[in-house]
Coordinates of C-alpha atoms in Angstrom, one line a residue:
Chain R
M922 CA 128.4 110.2 101.5
Y923 CA 131.4 109.1 99.4
R924 CA 131.0 111.4 96.4
N925 CA 133.8 112.8 94.3
E926 CA 132.9 116.4 95.5
I927 CA 136.5 117.5 95.4
G928 CA 136.9 116.7 91.8
A929 CA 133.5 117.9 90.8
Y930 CA 133.5 121.3 92.8
G931 CA 137.0 122.2 93.0
V932 CA 137.6 124.9 95.7
G933 CA 134.0 124.5 96.9
G934 CA 134.7 120.9 97.5
L935 CA 137.8 121.8 99.5
N936 CA 135.9 124.2 101.7
L937 CA 133.1 121.5 102.2
L938 CA 136.1 119.0 103.2
R939 CA 137.5 121.6 105.7
S940 CA 134.0 122.2 107.1
R941 CA 133.5 118.4 107.6
L942 CA 136.8 117.9 109.2
M943 CA 136.1 120.7 111.7
T944 CA 132.8 119.4 112.6
A945 CA 134.3 116.1 113.1
A946 CA 137.2 117.5 115.3
V947 CA 134.5 118.8 117.7
A948 CA 132.1 115.8 117.4
I949 CA 134.2 112.9 118.0
P950 CA 135.6 113.7 121.5
L951 CA 132.0 114.7 122.5
L952 CA 130.7 111.6 121.2
L953 CA 133.4 109.3 123.1
W954 CA 132.5 111.2 126.3
T955 CA 128.8 110.6 125.7
I956 CA 129.2 106.9 124.9
F957 CA 131.7 106.0 127.6
W958 CA 131.8 108.4 130.6
A959 CA 128.7 110.6 130.6
P960 CA 125.7 109.6 132.8
I961 CA 123.4 107.4 130.7
W962 CA 120.6 110.0 130.2
V963 CA 123.0 112.1 128.2
L964 CA 123.1 109.7 125.4
N965 CA 119.4 108.7 125.7
L966 CA 118.5 112.5 125.4
L967 CA 121.0 112.9 122.5
I968 CA 119.2 110.2 120.6
L969 CA 115.7 111.4 121.4
V970 CA 116.8 114.8 120.3
L971 CA 118.3 113.5 117.0
T972 CA 115.2 111.4 116.6
Y973 CA 113.1 114.5 116.8
I974 CA 115.1 116.4 114.2
A975 CA 115.3 113.4 111.9
L976 CA 111.4 113.2 112.0
Q977 CA 111.2 116.9 111.1
E978 CA 113.7 116.4 108.3
F979 CA 111.7 113.6 106.9
A980 CA 108.5 115.6 107.1
G981 CA 110.1 118.4 105.3
M982 CA 111.2 116.1 102.5
A983 CA 108.1 113.8 102.2
L984 CA 105.2 116.1 103.3
K985 CA 106.2 119.6 102.1
G986 CA 103.2 121.7 102.1
V987 CA 100.8 119.2 103.5
P988 CA 98.9 120.7 106.3
G989 CA 99.7 119.0 109.7
G990 CA 102.3 116.8 108.0
T991 CA 105.3 117.7 110.2
T992 CA 103.1 117.6 113.3
M993 CA 101.7 114.0 112.5
V994 CA 105.1 112.6 111.6
T995 CA 106.9 114.3 114.6
T996 CA 104.2 113.4 117.0
G997 CA 103.7 109.8 115.9
G998 CA 107.4 109.3 115.6
M999 CA 108.3 110.5 119.0
I1000 CA 105.6 108.4 120.6
I1001 CA 107.2 105.3 119.0
A1002 CA 110.6 106.6 119.9
L1003 CA 109.6 107.5 123.6
T1004 CA 107.8 104.2 124.2
M1005 CA 110.9 102.3 122.8
G1006 CA 113.5 104.5 124.6
L1007 CA 111.9 104.7 127.9
A1008 CA 110.3 101.2 128.3
Q1009 CA 111.2 98.1 126.6
T1010 CA 108.0 95.9 127.4
G1011 CA 106.0 94.7 124.5
I1012 CA 102.8 96.4 126.1
A1013 CA 104.4 99.8 126.0
I1014 CA 105.7 99.3 122.3
S1015 CA 102.6 98.0 121.0
A1016 CA 100.5 100.7 122.7
G1017 CA 102.8 103.4 121.2
L1018 CA 102.3 101.9 117.7
V1019 CA 98.7 101.6 118.1
V1020 CA 98.3 105.2 119.1
C1021 CA 100.5 106.3 116.4
L1022 CA 98.6 104.2 113.8
C1023 CA 95.1 105.1 114.9
G1024 CA 96.1 108.7 115.7
V1025 CA 97.3 109.2 112.1
L1026 CA 94.3 107.4 110.5
I1027 CA 91.8 109.3 112.7
A1028 CA 93.3 112.6 112.1
T1029 CA 93.3 111.9 108.3
L1030 CA 89.5 110.8 108.6
A1031 CA 88.7 114.0 110.5
T1032 CA 90.3 116.3 107.8
A1033 CA 90.4 114.6 104.6
Q1034 CA 88.6 116.1 101.5
D1035 CA 90.4 114.1 98.8
M1036 CA 90.5 110.6 100.1
E1037 CA 93.0 109.1 97.8
R1038 CA 95.5 112.0 98.3
S1039 CA 94.9 112.1 102.1
V1040 CA 95.3 108.3 102.6
N1041 CA 98.6 108.5 100.5
H1042 CA 99.7 111.3 102.9
A1043 CA 98.8 109.3 105.8
A1044 CA 101.0 106.2 104.4
Q1045 CA 103.9 108.6 104.0
V1046 CA 103.4 109.8 107.7
L1047 CA 103.6 106.3 108.9
L1048 CA 106.7 105.6 106.8
G1049 CA 108.3 108.6 108.5
C1050 CA 107.1 107.6 112.0
L1051 CA 108.7 104.1 111.6
Y1052 CA 111.7 105.1 109.8
G1053 CA 112.5 108.1 111.9
G1054 CA 111.1 106.7 115.3
L1055 CA 111.8 103.1 115.3
L1056 CA 115.5 102.6 114.4
L1057 CA 117.6 105.3 116.1
P1058 CA 116.3 104.3 119.7
H1059 CA 118.0 101.0 119.4
F1060 CA 121.2 103.2 120.4
I1061 CA 119.4 103.5 123.8
W1062 CA 118.9 99.8 124.0
V1063 CA 122.5 98.9 122.9
R1064 CA 124.1 101.3 125.3
A1065 CA 122.0 99.7 128.1
I1066 CA 123.3 96.2 127.5
P1067 CA 125.3 95.4 130.8
D1068 CA 129.1 95.5 130.6
I1069 CA 129.5 95.6 126.7
G1070 CA 126.9 98.1 125.7
P1071 CA 129.3 101.2 125.5
D1072 CA 131.8 99.0 123.7
L1073 CA 129.3 97.9 121.1
V1074 CA 128.0 101.5 120.5
C1075 CA 131.7 102.6 120.0
L1076 CA 132.5 99.7 117.7
V1077 CA 129.4 100.5 115.4
V1078 CA 130.0 104.2 115.4
G1079 CA 133.8 103.9 114.8
T1080 CA 133.4 101.2 112.0
A1081 CA 130.7 103.2 110.2
M1082 CA 132.6 106.4 110.4
A1083 CA 135.6 104.6 109.1
G1084 CA 133.7 103.1 106.3
D1085 CA 132.1 106.5 105.4
A1086 CA 135.2 108.3 105.2
A1087 CA 137.1 105.7 103.3
G1088 CA 134.3 105.4 100.9
Y1089 CA 134.3 109.2 100.3
F1090 CA 138.1 109.3 99.7
G1091 CA 138.4 105.9 97.9
G1092 CA 135.5 107.0 95.6
S1093 CA 137.1 110.2 94.9
A1094 CA 140.5 108.7 94.1
W1095 CA 139.7 105.5 92.3
G1096 CA 136.0 105.7 91.6
K1097 CA 135.1 104.6 88.1
R1098 CA 132.1 102.1 88.0
K1099 CA 128.8 103.3 89.3
L1100 CA 127.3 101.3 92.1
L1101 CA 123.6 102.1 91.7
P1102 CA 123.2 105.1 89.4
Q1103 CA 119.5 105.3 89.5
V1104 CA 119.6 105.6 93.3
S1105 CA 122.7 107.6 93.9
P1106 CA 124.7 108.8 91.0
N1107 CA 128.0 109.5 92.5
K1108 CA 128.5 106.3 94.5
T1109 CA 131.1 104.0 92.9
I1110 CA 131.8 100.3 93.4
E1111 CA 135.6 101.3 94.1
G1112 CA 134.4 103.6 97.0
S1113 CA 132.2 100.7 98.4
I1114 CA 135.1 98.4 98.5
S1115 CA 137.4 101.1 100.0
S1116 CA 134.5 101.6 102.6
L1117 CA 134.5 97.8 103.4
A1118 CA 138.2 97.5 103.7
A1119 CA 138.5 100.4 106.0
A1120 CA 135.7 99.0 108.2
L1121 CA 137.3 95.7 108.5
V1122 CA 140.8 97.3 109.6
V1123 CA 139.3 99.7 112.0
A1124 CA 136.9 97.3 113.7
G1125 CA 139.8 94.7 113.9
L1126 CA 142.2 97.3 115.3
L1127 CA 139.6 99.0 117.5
N1128 CA 138.3 95.7 119.0
G1129 CA 141.7 93.9 119.1
L1130 CA 143.6 96.8 120.8
V1131 CA 141.0 98.6 122.9
L1132 CA 137.5 97.2 123.2
R1133 CA 138.2 93.3 123.2
V1134 CA 134.5 92.7 122.9
F1135 CA 134.5 90.0 120.3
D1136 CA 137.2 87.6 119.2
N1137 CA 139.4 88.4 116.3
V1138 CA 137.4 86.3 113.8
E1139 CA 134.1 87.0 115.1
V1140 CA 134.8 91.0 114.9
L1141 CA 135.5 90.7 111.1
L1142 CA 132.1 89.0 110.5
V1143 CA 130.2 91.7 112.6
A1144 CA 132.3 94.5 110.9
L1145 CA 131.4 93.1 107.3
L1146 CA 127.8 93.2 108.3
I1147 CA 128.0 96.6 109.9
N1148 CA 129.6 97.9 106.7
V1149 CA 127.1 96.3 104.2
L1150 CA 124.1 97.3 106.3
G1151 CA 125.6 100.8 106.6
Q1152 CA 126.0 101.1 102.9
V1153 CA 122.5 99.7 102.4
G1154 CA 121.2 102.3 104.9
D1155 CA 123.0 105.0 103.0
L1156 CA 121.3 103.9 99.7
L1157 CA 117.9 103.7 101.5
E1158 CA 118.3 107.4 102.6
S1159 CA 119.3 108.2 99.0
M1160 CA 116.3 106.5 97.6
L1161 CA 113.9 108.3 100.0
K1162 CA 115.6 111.5 99.1
R1163 CA 115.3 111.0 95.4
A1164 CA 111.8 109.9 95.7
Y1165 CA 110.9 113.1 97.5
A1166 CA 113.2 115.1 95.1
A1167 CA 115.3 116.5 98.0
K1168 CA 119.0 117.1 98.1
D1169 CA 120.3 116.9 101.7
S1170 CA 117.8 116.1 104.6
G1171 CA 119.0 119.2 106.5
W1172 CA 121.6 121.4 107.6
I1173 CA 122.3 120.5 111.3
F1174 CA 125.9 119.5 110.9
P1175 CA 128.0 122.1 109.0
G1176 CA 129.1 120.3 105.8
H1177 CA 127.5 117.1 106.8
G1178 CA 123.9 117.6 105.8
G1179 CA 121.2 116.8 108.3
V1180 CA 120.6 114.1 110.8
L1181 CA 119.0 111.6 108.2
D1182 CA 122.2 112.1 106.2
R1183 CA 124.5 111.6 109.1
T1184 CA 122.9 108.6 110.7
D1185 CA 121.9 106.7 107.5
S1186 CA 125.0 104.6 107.7
L1187 CA 124.2 103.9 111.5
V1188 CA 120.7 103.0 112.0
L1189 CA 120.7 99.4 110.3
P1190 CA 124.0 98.5 111.9
I1191 CA 122.8 99.6 115.4
V1192 CA 119.7 97.6 114.9
F1193 CA 121.7 94.6 113.9
I1194 CA 124.2 94.8 116.8
Y1195 CA 121.4 94.8 119.2
Y1196 CA 119.7 91.6 118.1
Y1197 CA 123.0 90.0 117.4
A1198 CA 124.1 90.8 121.0
I1199 CA 120.8 89.5 122.4
L1200 CA 120.6 86.4 120.2
T1201 CA 124.4 85.4 121.1
G1202 CA 123.8 85.7 124.9
A1203 CA 124.9 89.2 125.9
R1204 CA 122.8 90.7 128.9
Chain K
M1062 CA 77.7 98.4 107.5
Y1063 CA 74.3 100.2 108.2
R1064 CA 73.1 101.3 104.8
N1065 CA 69.6 101.6 103.7
E1066 CA 70.3 98.7 101.3
I1067 CA 66.7 97.4 101.5
G1068 CA 65.2 100.8 100.5
A1069 CA 68.0 101.1 97.9
Y1070 CA 68.1 97.7 96.3
G1071 CA 64.5 96.2 96.7
V1072 CA 64.5 92.3 96.5
G1073 CA 68.2 92.3 96.1
G1074 CA 68.4 93.9 99.6
L1075 CA 66.1 91.2 101.0
N1076 CA 68.3 88.6 99.4
L1077 CA 71.4 90.2 101.1
L1078 CA 69.6 90.3 104.4
R1079 CA 68.7 86.6 104.1
S1080 CA 72.1 85.6 103.2
R1081 CA 73.5 87.8 106.2
L1082 CA 71.1 86.3 108.6
M1083 CA 72.1 82.7 107.6
T1084 CA 75.8 83.5 107.8
A1085 CA 75.4 84.8 111.3
A1086 CA 73.1 81.7 112.4
V1087 CA 76.2 79.5 111.7
A1088 CA 78.7 82.0 112.8
I1089 CA 77.4 83.1 116.2
P1090 CA 77.4 79.5 117.9
L1091 CA 80.9 78.7 116.6
L1092 CA 82.1 82.1 117.8
L1093 CA 80.8 81.5 121.2
W1094 CA 82.5 78.0 121.3
T1095 CA 85.8 79.6 120.1
I1096 CA 85.6 82.2 122.8
F1097 CA 84.7 80.2 125.7
W1098 CA 85.2 76.4 125.3
A1099 CA 87.8 75.7 122.5
P1100 CA 91.4 75.2 123.4
I1101 CA 93.1 78.6 123.3
W1102 CA 95.0 77.8 120.1
V1103 CA 91.7 77.8 118.2
L1104 CA 91.1 81.4 118.8
N1105 CA 94.7 82.2 118.2
L1106 CA 94.7 80.2 114.8
L1107 CA 91.4 81.9 113.8
I1108 CA 92.9 85.4 114.4
L1109 CA 96.1 84.6 112.4
V1110 CA 94.0 83.3 109.7
L1111 CA 91.7 86.3 109.6
T1112 CA 94.9 88.5 109.7
Y1113 CA 96.3 86.7 106.8
I1114 CA 93.0 87.1 104.7
A1115 CA 92.7 90.8 105.8
L1116 CA 96.3 91.6 104.7
Q1117 CA 95.6 89.9 101.2
E1118 CA 92.3 91.9 101.0
F1119 CA 94.2 95.2 101.8
A1120 CA 97.0 94.3 99.1
G1121 CA 94.2 93.6 96.7
M1122 CA 92.7 97.1 97.3
A1123 CA 95.7 99.2 97.8
L1124 CA 98.3 97.5 95.6
K1125 CA 96.4 96.1 92.7
G1126 CA 98.8 95.4 89.8
V1127 CA 101.8 96.4 91.9
P1128 CA 104.4 93.6 91.2
G1129 CA 105.2 91.9 94.7
G1130 CA 102.6 94.2 96.3
T1131 CA 100.6 91.3 97.9
T1132 CA 103.7 89.3 99.0
M1133 CA 105.3 92.4 100.8
V1134 CA 101.9 93.3 102.7
T1135 CA 101.1 89.6 103.6
T1136 CA 104.7 88.8 104.7
G1137 CA 105.4 91.9 106.5
G1138 CA 102.0 92.0 108.2
M1139 CA 102.2 88.4 109.4
I1140 CA 105.6 89.0 110.8
I1141 CA 104.2 91.7 112.8
A1142 CA 101.0 89.6 113.7
L1143 CA 103.0 86.7 114.7
T1144 CA 105.5 88.3 116.8
M1145 CA 102.6 90.0 118.5
G1146 CA 100.4 86.9 118.8
L1147 CA 103.1 84.3 119.7
A1148 CA 105.4 86.4 121.8
Q1149 CA 104.5 89.5 123.9
T1150 CA 108.0 90.8 124.7
G1151 CA 109.3 94.1 123.6
I1152 CA 112.2 92.5 122.0
A1153 CA 110.1 90.2 119.8
I1154 CA 107.7 93.0 118.7
S1155 CA 110.4 95.4 117.9
A1156 CA 112.4 92.9 115.9
G1157 CA 109.3 91.9 113.9
L1158 CA 108.7 95.6 113.2
V1159 CA 112.3 96.2 112.2
V1160 CA 112.3 93.3 109.8
C1161 CA 109.1 94.3 108.3
L1162 CA 110.4 97.9 107.9
C1163 CA 113.8 97.2 106.7
G1164 CA 112.5 94.3 104.5
V1165 CA 110.0 96.5 102.7
L1166 CA 112.6 99.2 102.2
I1167 CA 115.4 97.1 101.0
A1168 CA 112.8 95.2 98.6
T1169 CA 111.9 98.6 97.2
L1170 CA 115.6 99.7 96.7
A1171 CA 116.3 96.3 95.1
T1172 CA 113.6 96.5 92.5
A1173 CA 112.8 100.2 92.2
Q1174 CA 112.9 101.9 88.7
D1175 CA 110.8 105.1 89.4
M1176 CA 111.7 106.1 93.0
E1177 CA 108.8 108.2 93.7
R1178 CA 106.3 105.6 92.5
S1179 CA 108.0 102.9 94.4
V1180 CA 108.6 104.6 97.7
N1181 CA 104.9 105.6 97.4
H1182 CA 104.0 101.8 97.1
A1183 CA 106.4 100.9 100.0
A1184 CA 104.4 103.4 102.1
Q1185 CA 101.2 101.8 101.2
V1186 CA 102.6 98.5 102.1
L1187 CA 103.8 99.5 105.5
L1188 CA 100.3 101.0 106.1
G1189 CA 98.8 97.6 105.2
C1190 CA 101.2 95.8 107.4
L1191 CA 100.3 97.9 110.4
Y1192 CA 96.6 98.1 109.7
G1193 CA 96.3 94.5 109.0
G1194 CA 98.9 93.1 111.2
L1195 CA 98.9 95.2 114.4
L1196 CA 95.3 95.5 115.6
L1197 CA 93.7 92.0 115.1
P1198 CA 96.2 90.1 117.2
H1199 CA 95.0 92.1 120.2
F1200 CA 92.2 89.7 120.4
I1201 CA 94.8 87.0 121.4
W1202 CA 96.1 89.1 124.0
V1203 CA 92.7 90.0 125.5
R1204 CA 91.7 86.3 125.4
A1205 CA 94.7 85.4 127.3
I1206 CA 94.0 87.9 130.2
P1207 CA 93.5 85.4 133.3
D1208 CA 90.0 84.8 134.5
I1209 CA 88.1 87.7 132.5
G1210 CA 89.7 87.3 129.1
P1211 CA 86.9 85.3 127.4
D1212 CA 84.2 87.7 129.0
L1213 CA 86.0 90.6 127.6
V1214 CA 86.1 89.3 124.0
C1215 CA 82.5 88.3 124.2
L1216 CA 81.5 91.6 125.5
V1217 CA 83.3 93.5 122.8
V1218 CA 82.1 91.3 120.0
G1219 CA 78.5 91.2 121.4
T1220 CA 78.4 95.0 121.7
A1221 CA 80.0 95.6 118.5
M1222 CA 77.6 93.1 116.6
A1223 CA 74.5 94.6 118.3
G1224 CA 75.7 98.1 117.3
D1225 CA 76.3 97.0 113.7
A1226 CA 73.0 95.4 113.3
A1227 CA 71.1 98.3 115.1
G1228 CA 72.8 100.8 112.9
Y1229 CA 71.9 98.9 109.8
F1230 CA 68.2 98.5 110.8
G1231 CA 67.9 101.9 112.3
G1232 CA 69.5 103.6 109.5
S1233 CA 67.2 101.7 107.0
A1234 CA 64.1 102.7 109.1
W1235 CA 64.7 106.3 110.2
G1236 CA 68.0 107.5 108.4
K1237 CA 67.7 110.9 106.9
R1238 CA 70.6 113.0 107.8
K1239 CA 74.1 111.9 106.4
L1240 CA 76.9 111.3 108.9
L1241 CA 80.0 111.9 106.8
P1242 CA 78.9 111.7 103.2
Q1243 CA 82.4 112.2 101.7
V1244 CA 83.5 109.2 103.4
S1245 CA 80.5 106.8 103.4
P1246 CA 77.5 108.1 101.6
N1247 CA 75.0 105.7 103.0
K1248 CA 75.6 106.2 106.9
T1249 CA 73.2 108.5 108.7
I1250 CA 73.1 110.1 112.0
E1251 CA 70.0 108.2 112.9
G1252 CA 71.7 104.9 112.0
S1253 CA 74.6 106.0 114.3
I1254 CA 72.3 106.8 117.2
S1255 CA 70.4 103.5 116.9
S1256 CA 73.8 101.7 116.9
L1257 CA 74.9 103.4 120.1
A1258 CA 71.4 102.8 121.9
A1259 CA 71.6 99.3 121.1
A1260 CA 75.3 98.7 122.1
L1261 CA 74.4 100.5 125.6
V1262 CA 71.4 98.1 126.0
V1263 CA 73.1 94.9 124.9
A1264 CA 76.3 95.5 126.8
G1265 CA 74.3 96.3 129.9
L1266 CA 72.3 93.2 129.7
L1267 CA 75.3 90.9 128.5
N1268 CA 77.3 92.1 131.4
G1269 CA 74.4 92.3 134.0
L1270 CA 72.9 88.9 133.5
V1271 CA 75.8 86.9 132.2
L1272 CA 79.2 88.1 132.3
R1273 CA 79.5 90.3 135.2
V1274 CA 82.9 91.6 134.5
F1275 CA 82.2 95.3 135.0
D1276 CA 79.8 97.0 137.5
N1277 CA 76.7 98.4 136.0
V1278 CA 78.0 102.0 135.7
E1279 CA 81.3 101.1 134.3
V1280 CA 79.7 98.8 131.7
L1281 CA 78.0 101.6 130.0
L1282 CA 81.2 103.7 129.8
V1283 CA 83.0 100.8 128.3
A1284 CA 80.1 100.2 125.8
L1285 CA 80.0 103.9 124.8
L1286 CA 83.7 103.8 124.1
I1287 CA 83.4 100.3 122.2
N1288 CA 80.6 101.7 120.1
V1289 CA 82.1 105.1 119.2
L1290 CA 85.4 103.3 118.4
G1291 CA 83.5 100.7 116.4
Q1292 CA 81.9 103.5 114.4
V1293 CA 85.2 105.3 113.8
G1294 CA 86.9 102.1 112.7
D1295 CA 84.0 101.3 110.3
L1296 CA 84.6 104.9 108.9
L1297 CA 88.3 104.4 108.7
E1298 CA 87.8 101.3 106.5
S1299 CA 85.2 103.1 104.4
M1300 CA 87.9 105.8 104.0
L1301 CA 90.5 103.4 102.8
K1302 CA 88.1 101.7 100.5
R1303 CA 87.2 105.0 99.1
A1304 CA 90.8 105.9 98.6
Y1305 CA 91.5 102.9 96.9
A1306 CA 88.4 103.0 94.8
A1307 CA 87.3 99.6 96.1
K1308 CA 83.6 98.4 97.1
D1309 CA 83.8 95.5 99.4
S1310 CA 87.1 94.3 100.7
G1311 CA 86.4 90.6 99.8
W1312 CA 83.9 87.9 99.6
I1313 CA 84.8 85.5 102.6
F1314 CA 81.5 85.8 104.3
P1315 CA 78.5 85.5 102.1
G1316 CA 76.5 88.7 102.3
H1317 CA 79.0 90.2 104.6
G1318 CA 81.9 91.3 102.4
G1319 CA 85.4 90.5 103.5
V1320 CA 87.4 90.2 106.6
L1321 CA 88.3 93.9 106.6
D1322 CA 84.6 94.7 106.3
R1323 CA 83.6 92.3 109.1
T1324 CA 86.3 93.3 111.5
D1325 CA 86.2 97.0 110.9
S1326 CA 84.0 97.6 113.9
L1327 CA 85.9 95.3 116.1
V1328 CA 89.5 96.1 115.9
L1329 CA 89.6 99.5 117.6
P1330 CA 87.3 98.2 120.5
I1331 CA 89.4 95.0 121.1
V1332 CA 92.5 97.2 121.2
F1333 CA 90.9 99.7 123.6
I1334 CA 89.7 97.0 126.0
Y1335 CA 93.1 95.3 126.3
Y1336 CA 94.8 98.5 127.4
Y1337 CA 91.8 99.5 129.4
A1338 CA 92.0 96.1 131.3
I1339 CA 95.7 96.3 131.7
L1340 CA 95.5 99.9 133.2
T1341 CA 92.6 99.3 135.5
G1342 CA 94.5 96.3 136.9
A1343 CA 93.3 93.2 135.3
R1344 CA 95.8 90.2 135.0

């Protein structure tokens, strides 16, 4: 999200910035409450609601005007998200996937006139079900890791937000060399480096002063991976938007775009931190 | 596979029939040994090898000429199949899926020039990974159900083979009204009914005289679902072939087409019987 919008849009950019800051001022305290002090179902429900909106946004981009497209993406993706979020057994997850896959294919068979077009749409639907339904529910799994779950969620969210903000301002101030112009024309290498630097500093401070969930070397490695994966996720979502010729994925957060836009730098890091924590012996 | 090929192709049809019968004469005893008496790894290995070939066939149909298409489908699908086949935990399965999804998207991001085309291919790759990698490994899970696993595999395979053969001959002899001509021009309603009738008779006899895994009413319900799902699976594969403008999926069994062709009436029934057995209290 670190584009030089202030430079490019003048007063409009300042309004956008003000709108973003106001949204953040409401969202951050709410987020902290949800992560640390709310009953666990609040976060679970929030993630499932965000997943639902993300699936609708994906369908709105990828399957605009395709009859039943939104229904298929939303239903299939929510089946995956619910079996992931509410159960954690292999049987439940594979059953959810099988129902999603076979349901999409059978619905396509039942309605297809032009096979090539319909199978193509079915493939886009499955991409949406997986992209929207598989990644975000890892928040529920991370939050549920005994003892350190809330700390890990906070570390990922804080590190990713710091990286996003620093990338945005660093890119605006110093951005010269394009990072990957065919995917995202406004991202710069300078913005990317600012993002990484801020992620390392914020993660180091957050962990060292408050959370104390990793030692001081390990947290820098983790923050490096969170930031790189966050930037990759951001590029992935830009690639999808570009492929589907969409600008912002939605409107749910004033000034921040949609859920897909806001979670693009979070989904890969939260998935990473889950398996990292499991493999290094948490729980 | 029940097309009136004898009528349509004359002597060529008879050669095809002879070739099919000879393949069957070798395959059936081997299959029985693999299901009932071989060490369990033989079936597991067979399923993983068939999955590998099926994935290659899918890529050959859907991603012909796409650089890296076969590698992505095969790698992603095998990751899913191996995590399913060798582990059965939710963590392993979700990890496999995440690696497959993110791997395909990141590989697309790293190589994409035309975003629309590349994301479209990525979606086809994911469809192939799921269709090829998610369903067949359920054979491994069914075979591993204590006490009745081999019986269930035998019932599904026997019922499906009887349905396929009866559909083929019934359709050839009496076929008049087309079943779903826009998907599969040679399938007839008469072939479909012959298939169902044979499935009920064979499943009833197989279960009543040999396997005794269900009571005599339940086995007819199960056989009905095996046959309907088998015919649906057959149509699904025809839909995919038609969408990708392919004739047979491969050449692995002389006269029988490829693995996708031979397993199309097995994959949905084996998936069904697994969850049916689990839900009704087997294991």
